[in-house]
Amino acid sequence: MLSPKLPTLKLNPDELHLWFVFPNEIQDVELLSAYEKLMTPEEQAQRQRFHFAKHQHQYLVTRALIRTTLSRYTEIEPGHWRFSKNAYGRPEIIASEGMPSLRFNLSHTDGLVICGIVLKQDVGVDVENIERHGATVDIADRFFSPQEVKDLYAIDEKERRTHFFDYWTLKESYIKARGMGLSLPLEQFTFHISENEPLRISFDPKLQDEPNKWQFWLLKPTQHHKVAISLCQEMKIKYQLTVNKVIPLIGEQPFFCPILKQS
Ligand SMILES: CC(C)(COP(=O)(O)OP(=O)(O)OC[C@H]1O[C@@H](n2cnc3c(N)ncnc32)[C@H](O)[C@@H]1OP(=O)(O)O)[C@@H](O)C(=O)NCCC(=O)NCCS
């Protein structure tokens, strides 16, 4: 049932490819066993550490997604990729000689795993299930910038929670692109999300970053999920985003992902 070798893909310097997997759709035992064989012993041990079967499944599908997707751009076999982590836990490819430059970022939530791939820029992706428990708007009071809190509370209460996730995913994608996790103070940067204007960021001078270095997207792939992407641009390059749904080792499936806003 596995596809024979899937066609090799090309990634241009001005392109960002975003890959989606819906883990609940993948239940075939033979396929899952093929995914297991792609993992290193360390990854297999890590998978066993998850208490709940659904998290083990998500972990397995995530490993299959990143390994098989990277291999679509090169001659390297899915099981041969090796990864290191920076001091904040961000995974990167360990490059060996002759390997083309590729960078990625992963995010997972209940029902959806995503992976953004670029040739070399810093990229951060975040997906959240907006039905999730425990994420309430008052998190904004503690962690968002004063301007974001003001803008959020100006929104009608009925719609506030869904907009809260716009800010949440964008902020998370930015800190993931910077690779420094929550060591970056969340209140020191502000996303400006308004109906008639492109997405925009501004920074507290303490953060030492420049708004015009960044490109952002906010997507709504399903009724339950919001996705945000932050990409640090090369000078003057405007990146093109392509979104694909895939079943690892099987191939792409038709999918349309609405873009809610972009910069
Ligand atoms: C770890 C963190 C980078 C992302 O956590 P998260 O949102 O819970 O998880 P996501 O599913 O989006 O991302 C996890 C993936 O990001 C990658 N990642 C881990 N550390 C990273 C880092 N420092 N930078 C970029 N990517 C990182 C990994 O691939 C990881 O998946 P893996 O462990 O399966 O390989 C960090 O931002 C965090 O702890 N966030 C907590 C959530 C929060 O409070 N956010 C504030 C809301 S504004």
PDB file of N, CA and C in Angstrom, residues 76-140:
ATOM      1  N   ILE A  76      18.184  11.926   0.313  1.00  0.00           N
ATOM      2  CA  ILE A  76      18.435  11.277   1.618  1.00  0.00           C
ATOM      3  C   ILE A  76      17.203  10.478   2.058  1.00  0.00           C
ATOM      4  N   GLU A  77      17.450   9.267   2.534  1.00  0.00           N
ATOM      5  CA  GLU A  77      16.345   8.399   2.965  1.00  0.00           C
ATOM      6  C   GLU A  77      15.710   8.940   4.257  1.00  0.00           C
ATOM      7  N   PRO A  78      14.397   8.767   4.424  1.00  0.00           N
ATOM      8  CA  PRO A  78      13.722   9.309   5.617  1.00  0.00           C
ATOM      9  C   PRO A  78      14.363   8.882   6.946  1.00  0.00           C
ATOM     10  N   GLY A  79      14.828   7.644   6.999  1.00  0.00           N
ATOM     11  CA  GLY A  79      15.398   7.167   8.267  1.00  0.00           C
ATOM     12  C   GLY A  79      16.800   7.682   8.534  1.00  0.00           C
ATOM     13  N   HIS A  80      17.410   8.371   7.548  1.00  0.00           N
ATOM     14  CA  HIS A  80      18.815   8.760   7.703  1.00  0.00           C
ATOM     15  C   HIS A  80      19.013  10.160   8.289  1.00  0.00           C
ATOM     16  N   TRP A  81      17.934  10.934   8.435  1.00  0.00           N
ATOM     17  CA  TRP A  81      18.105  12.287   8.973  1.00  0.00           C
ATOM     18  C   TRP A  81      18.495  12.217  10.444  1.00  0.00           C
ATOM     19  N   ARG A  82      19.416  13.111  10.849  1.00  0.00           N
ATOM     20  CA  ARG A  82      19.783  13.241  12.259  1.00  0.00           C
ATOM     21  C   ARG A  82      19.611  14.697  12.661  1.00  0.00           C
ATOM     22  N   PHE A  83      19.173  14.898  13.895  1.00  0.00           N
ATOM     23  CA  PHE A  83      18.833  16.243  14.350  1.00  0.00           C
ATOM     24  C   PHE A  83      19.580  16.589  15.631  1.00  0.00           C
ATOM     25  N   SER A  84      19.907  17.890  15.743  1.00  0.00           N
ATOM     26  CA  SER A  84      20.451  18.379  17.016  1.00  0.00           C
ATOM     27  C   SER A  84      19.447  19.385  17.575  1.00  0.00           C
ATOM     28  N   LYS A  85      19.671  19.813  18.818  1.00  0.00           N
ATOM     29  CA  LYS A  85      18.794  20.838  19.399  1.00  0.00           C
ATOM     30  C   LYS A  85      19.635  21.987  19.916  1.00  0.00           C
ATOM     31  N   ASN A  86      19.136  23.226  19.761  1.00  0.00           N
ATOM     32  CA  ASN A  86      19.870  24.342  20.349  1.00  0.00           C
ATOM     33  C   ASN A  86      19.564  24.395  21.861  1.00  0.00           C
ATOM     34  N   ALA A  87      20.140  25.394  22.529  1.00  0.00           N
ATOM     35  CA  ALA A  87      20.026  25.453  23.994  1.00  0.00           C
ATOM     36  C   ALA A  87      18.572  25.597  24.447  1.00  0.00           C
ATOM     37  N   TYR A  88      17.683  26.010  23.537  1.00  0.00           N
ATOM     38  CA  TYR A  88      16.269  26.215  23.903  1.00  0.00           C
ATOM     39  C   TYR A  88      15.385  25.103  23.347  1.00  0.00           C
ATOM     40  N   GLY A  89      16.011  24.064  22.804  1.00  0.00           N
ATOM     41  CA  GLY A  89      15.233  22.899  22.365  1.00  0.00           C
ATOM     42  C   GLY A  89      14.834  22.896  20.905  1.00  0.00           C
ATOM     43  N   ARG A  90      15.267  23.914  20.143  1.00  0.00           N
ATOM     44  CA  ARG A  90      14.871  23.962  18.737  1.00  0.00           C
ATOM     45  C   ARG A  90      15.638  22.933  17.906  1.00  0.00           C
ATOM     46  N   PRO A  91      14.938  22.010  17.233  1.00  0.00           N
ATOM     47  CA  PRO A  91      15.659  21.037  16.416  1.00  0.00           C
ATOM     48  C   PRO A  91      16.131  21.619  15.082  1.00  0.00           C
ATOM     49  N   GLU A  92      17.301  21.181  14.655  1.00  0.00           N
ATOM     50  CA  GLU A  92      17.870  21.530  13.342  1.00  0.00           C
ATOM     51  C   GLU A  92      18.468  20.259  12.756  1.00  0.00           C
ATOM     52  N   ILE A  93      18.600  20.256  11.430  1.00  0.00           N
ATOM     53  CA  ILE A  93      19.222  19.117  10.762  1.00  0.00           C
ATOM     54  C   ILE A  93      20.728  19.126  11.026  1.00  0.00           C
ATOM     55  N   ILE A  94      21.285  17.975  11.349  1.00  0.00           N
ATOM     56  CA  ILE A  94      22.746  17.854  11.386  1.00  0.00           C
ATOM     57  C   ILE A  94      23.185  17.602   9.944  1.00  0.00           C
ATOM     58  N   ALA A  95      23.877  18.591   9.382  1.00  0.00           N
ATOM     59  CA  ALA A  95      24.217  18.493   7.958  1.00  0.00           C
ATOM     60  C   ALA A  95      25.474  17.659   7.774  1.00  0.00           C
ATOM     61  N   SER A  96      25.465  16.801   6.769  1.00  0.00           N
ATOM     62  CA  SER A  96      26.708  16.123   6.412  1.00  0.00           C
ATOM     63  C   SER A  96      27.145  16.671   5.050  1.00  0.00           C
ATOM     64  N   GLU A  97      28.336  16.289   4.642  1.00  0.00           N
ATOM     65  CA  GLU A  97      28.908  16.915   3.438  1.00  0.00           C
ATOM     66  C   GLU A  97      28.013  16.727   2.217  1.00  0.00           C
ATOM     67  N   GLY A  98      27.852  17.805   1.471  1.00  0.00           N
ATOM     68  CA  GLY A  98      27.093  17.721   0.230  1.00  0.00           C
ATOM     69  C   GLY A  98      25.586  17.819   0.426  1.00  0.00           C
ATOM     70  N   MET A  99      25.161  17.878   1.687  1.00  0.00           N
ATOM     71  CA  MET A  99      23.715  17.946   1.942  1.00  0.00           C
ATOM     72  C   MET A  99      23.209  19.352   1.612  1.00  0.00           C
ATOM     73  N   PRO A 100      22.089  19.462   0.891  1.00  0.00           N
ATOM     74  CA  PRO A 100      21.581  20.810   0.605  1.00  0.00           C
ATOM     75  C   PRO A 100      21.057  21.480   1.870  1.00  0.00           C
ATOM     76  N   SER A 101      21.082  22.820   1.869  1.00  0.00           N
ATOM     77  CA  SER A 101      20.595  23.534   3.042  1.00  0.00           C
ATOM     78  C   SER A 101      19.072  23.438   3.122  1.00  0.00           C
ATOM     79  N   LEU A 102      18.561  23.023   4.259  1.00  0.00           N
ATOM     80  CA  LEU A 102      17.114  22.968   4.489  1.00  0.00           C
ATOM     81  C   LEU A 102      16.873  23.294   5.953  1.00  0.00           C
ATOM     82  N   ARG A 103      15.831  24.098   6.235  1.00  0.00           N
ATOM     83  CA  ARG A 103      15.468  24.357   7.637  1.00  0.00           C
ATOM     84  C   ARG A 103      13.976  24.137   7.819  1.00  0.00           C
ATOM     85  N   PHE A 104      13.583  23.869   9.039  1.00  0.00           N
ATOM     86  CA  PHE A 104      12.177  23.543   9.265  1.00  0.00           C
ATOM     87  C   PHE A 104      11.747  23.988  10.655  1.00  0.00           C
ATOM     88  N   ASN A 105      10.455  24.007  10.855  1.00  0.00           N
ATOM     89  CA  ASN A 105       9.907  24.128  12.199  1.00  0.00           C
ATOM     90  C   ASN A 105       8.585  23.363  12.274  1.00  0.00           C
ATOM     91  N   LEU A 106       8.381  22.735  13.427  1.00  0.00           N
ATOM     92  CA  LEU A 106       7.226  21.850  13.641  1.00  0.00           C
ATOM     93  C   LEU A 106       6.291  22.416  14.700  1.00  0.00           C
ATOM     94  N   SER A 107       5.021  22.057  14.583  1.00  0.00           N
ATOM     95  CA  SER A 107       4.077  22.350  15.663  1.00  0.00           C
ATOM     96  C   SER A 107       2.979  21.291  15.652  1.00  0.00           C
ATOM     97  N   HIS A 108       2.489  20.951  16.842  1.00  0.00           N
ATOM     98  CA  HIS A 108       1.405  19.962  16.895  1.00  0.00           C
ATOM     99  C   HIS A 108       0.395  20.341  17.961  1.00  0.00           C
ATOM    100  N   THR A 109      -0.832  19.977  17.663  1.00  0.00           N
ATOM    101  CA  THR A 109      -1.922  20.190  18.618  1.00  0.00           C
ATOM    102  C   THR A 109      -2.935  19.090  18.372  1.00  0.00           C
ATOM    103  N   ASP A 110      -3.962  19.046  19.191  1.00  0.00           N
ATOM    104  CA  ASP A 110      -4.977  18.021  19.033  1.00  0.00           C
ATOM    105  C   ASP A 110      -5.536  18.041  17.606  1.00  0.00           C
ATOM    106  N   GLY A 111      -5.301  16.971  16.840  1.00  0.00           N
ATOM    107  CA  GLY A 111      -5.911  16.852  15.514  1.00  0.00           C
ATOM    108  C   GLY A 111      -5.099  17.372  14.345  1.00  0.00           C
ATOM    109  N   LEU A 112      -3.980  18.033  14.573  1.00  0.00           N
ATOM    110  CA  LEU A 112      -3.211  18.572  13.436  1.00  0.00           C
ATOM    111  C   LEU A 112      -1.727  18.714  13.784  1.00  0.00           C
ATOM    112  N   VAL A 113      -0.897  18.258  12.863  1.00  0.00           N
ATOM    113  CA  VAL A 113       0.562  18.423  12.976  1.00  0.00           C
ATOM    114  C   VAL A 113       1.011  19.186  11.739  1.00  0.00           C
ATOM    115  N   ILE A 114       1.857  20.198  11.918  1.00  0.00           N
ATOM    116  CA  ILE A 114       2.306  20.980  10.764  1.00  0.00           C
ATOM    117  C   ILE A 114       3.822  21.126  10.766  1.00  0.00           C
ATOM    118  N   CYS A 115       4.334  21.369   9.575  1.00  0.00           N
ATOM    119  CA  CYS A 115       5.783  21.518   9.433  1.00  0.00           C
ATOM    120  C   CYS A 115       6.045  22.538   8.330  1.00  0.00           C
ATOM    121  N   GLY A 116       6.820  23.571   8.633  1.00  0.00           N
ATOM    122  CA  GLY A 116       7.194  24.582   7.636  1.00  0.00           C
ATOM    123  C   GLY A 116       8.618  24.313   7.173  1.00  0.00           C
ATOM    124  N   ILE A 117       8.851  24.382   5.860  1.00  0.00           N
ATOM    125  CA  ILE A 117      10.191  24.099   5.331  1.00  0.00           C
ATOM    126  C   ILE A 117      10.644  25.244   4.431  1.00  0.00           C
ATOM    127  N   VAL A 118      11.876  25.714   4.661  1.00  0.00           N
ATOM    128  CA  VAL A 118      12.494  26.744   3.816  1.00  0.00           C
ATOM    129  C   VAL A 118      13.938  26.329   3.543  1.00  0.00           C
ATOM    130  N   LEU A 119      14.580  27.054   2.639  1.00  0.00           N
ATOM    131  CA  LEU A 119      15.977  26.698   2.361  1.00  0.00           C
ATOM    132  C   LEU A 119      16.897  27.113   3.498  1.00  0.00           C
ATOM    133  N   LYS A 120      16.781  28.383   3.964  1.00  0.00           N
ATOM    134  CA  LYS A 120      17.726  28.723   5.030  1.00  0.00           C
ATOM    135  C   LYS A 120      17.266  29.769   6.047  1.00  0.00           C
ATOM    136  N   GLN A 121      16.167  30.428   5.813  1.00  0.00           N
ATOM    137  CA  GLN A 121      15.794  31.501   6.740  1.00  0.00           C
ATOM    138  C   GLN A 121      15.254  30.948   8.054  1.00  0.00           C
ATOM    139  N   ASP A 122      15.190  31.832   9.071  1.00  0.00           N
ATOM    140  CA  ASP A 122      14.541  31.442  10.331  1.00  0.00           C
ATOM    141  C   ASP A 122      13.040  31.405  10.109  1.00  0.00           C
ATOM    142  N   VAL A 123      12.428  30.273  10.432  1.00  0.00           N
ATOM    143  CA  VAL A 123      10.981  30.158  10.288  1.00  0.00           C
ATOM    144  C   VAL A 123      10.400  29.573  11.573  1.00  0.00           C
ATOM    145  N   GLY A 124       9.229  30.059  11.954  1.00  0.00           N
ATOM    146  CA  GLY A 124       8.523  29.507  13.109  1.00  0.00           C
ATOM    147  C   GLY A 124       7.074  29.285  12.746  1.00  0.00           C
ATOM    148  N   VAL A 125       6.539  28.123  13.137  1.00  0.00           N
ATOM    149  CA  VAL A 125       5.130  27.839  12.845  1.00  0.00           C
ATOM    150  C   VAL A 125       4.441  27.457  14.157  1.00  0.00           C
ATOM    151  N   ASP A 126       3.166  27.782  14.236  1.00  0.00           N
ATOM    152  CA  ASP A 126       2.406  27.354  15.414  1.00  0.00           C
ATOM    153  C   ASP A 126       0.991  26.999  15.012  1.00  0.00           C
ATOM    154  N   VAL A 127       0.498  25.885  15.533  1.00  0.00           N
ATOM    155  CA  VAL A 127      -0.904  25.512  15.351  1.00  0.00           C
ATOM    156  C   VAL A 127      -1.530  25.335  16.724  1.00  0.00           C
ATOM    157  N   GLU A 128      -2.735  25.833  16.874  1.00  0.00           N
ATOM    158  CA  GLU A 128      -3.478  25.638  18.121  1.00  0.00           C
ATOM    159  C   GLU A 128      -4.875  25.153  17.784  1.00  0.00           C
ATOM    160  N   ASN A 129      -5.371  24.264  18.635  1.00  0.00           N
ATOM    161  CA  ASN A 129      -6.767  23.855  18.560  1.00  0.00           C
ATOM    162  C   ASN A 129      -7.551  24.849  19.419  1.00  0.00           C
ATOM    163  N   ILE A 130      -8.418  25.627  18.781  1.00  0.00           N
ATOM    164  CA  ILE A 130      -9.057  26.732  19.500  1.00  0.00           C
ATOM    165  C   ILE A 130     -10.154  26.259  20.459  1.00  0.00           C
ATOM    166  N   GLU A 131     -10.408  24.949  20.451  1.00  0.00           N
ATOM    167  CA  GLU A 131     -11.365  24.385  21.414  1.00  0.00           C
ATOM    168  C   GLU A 131     -10.641  23.947  22.698  1.00  0.00           C
ATOM    169  N   ARG A 132      -9.329  24.068  22.697  1.00  0.00           N
ATOM    170  CA  ARG A 132      -8.596  23.458  23.811  1.00  0.00           C
ATOM    171  C   ARG A 132      -8.989  24.063  25.157  1.00  0.00           C
ATOM    172  N   HIS A 133      -8.925  23.193  26.177  1.00  0.00           N
ATOM    173  CA  HIS A 133      -9.269  23.655  27.525  1.00  0.00           C
ATOM    174  C   HIS A 133      -8.073  24.401  28.109  1.00  0.00           C
ATOM    175  N   GLY A 134      -8.330  25.230  29.054  1.00  0.00           N
ATOM    176  CA  GLY A 134      -7.248  25.846  29.818  1.00  0.00           C
ATOM    177  C   GLY A 134      -6.628  27.054  29.143  1.00  0.00           C
ATOM    178  N   ALA A 135      -7.029  27.360  27.921  1.00  0.00           N
ATOM    179  CA  ALA A 135      -6.465  28.546  27.272  1.00  0.00           C
ATOM    180  C   ALA A 135      -7.554  29.613  27.233  1.00  0.00           C
ATOM    181  N   THR A 136      -7.515  30.504  28.191  1.00  0.00           N
ATOM    182  CA  THR A 136      -8.571  31.519  28.256  1.00  0.00           C
ATOM    183  C   THR A 136      -7.966  32.897  28.037  1.00  0.00           C
ATOM    184  N   VAL A 137      -8.862  33.807  27.689  1.00  0.00           N
ATOM    185  CA  VAL A 137      -8.399  35.137  27.293  1.00  0.00           C
ATOM    186  C   VAL A 137      -7.575  35.821  28.393  1.00  0.00           C
ATOM    187  N   ASP A 138      -7.810  35.444  29.667  1.00  0.00           N
ATOM    188  CA  ASP A 138      -7.043  36.141  30.711  1.00  0.00           C
ATOM    189  C   ASP A 138      -5.545  35.823  30.670  1.00  0.00           C
ATOM    190  N   ILE A 139      -5.155  34.813  29.893  1.00  0.00           N
ATOM    191  CA  ILE A 139      -3.714  34.587  29.663  1.00  0.00           C
ATOM    192  C   ILE A 139      -3.111  35.839  29.025  1.00  0.00           C
ATOM    193  N   ALA A 140      -3.916  36.505  28.178  1.00  0.00           N
ATOM    194  CA  ALA A 140      -3.450  37.723  27.507  1.00  0.00           C
ATOM    195  C   ALA A 140      -3.043  38.785  28.532  1.00  0.00           C
TER     196      ALA A 140
END
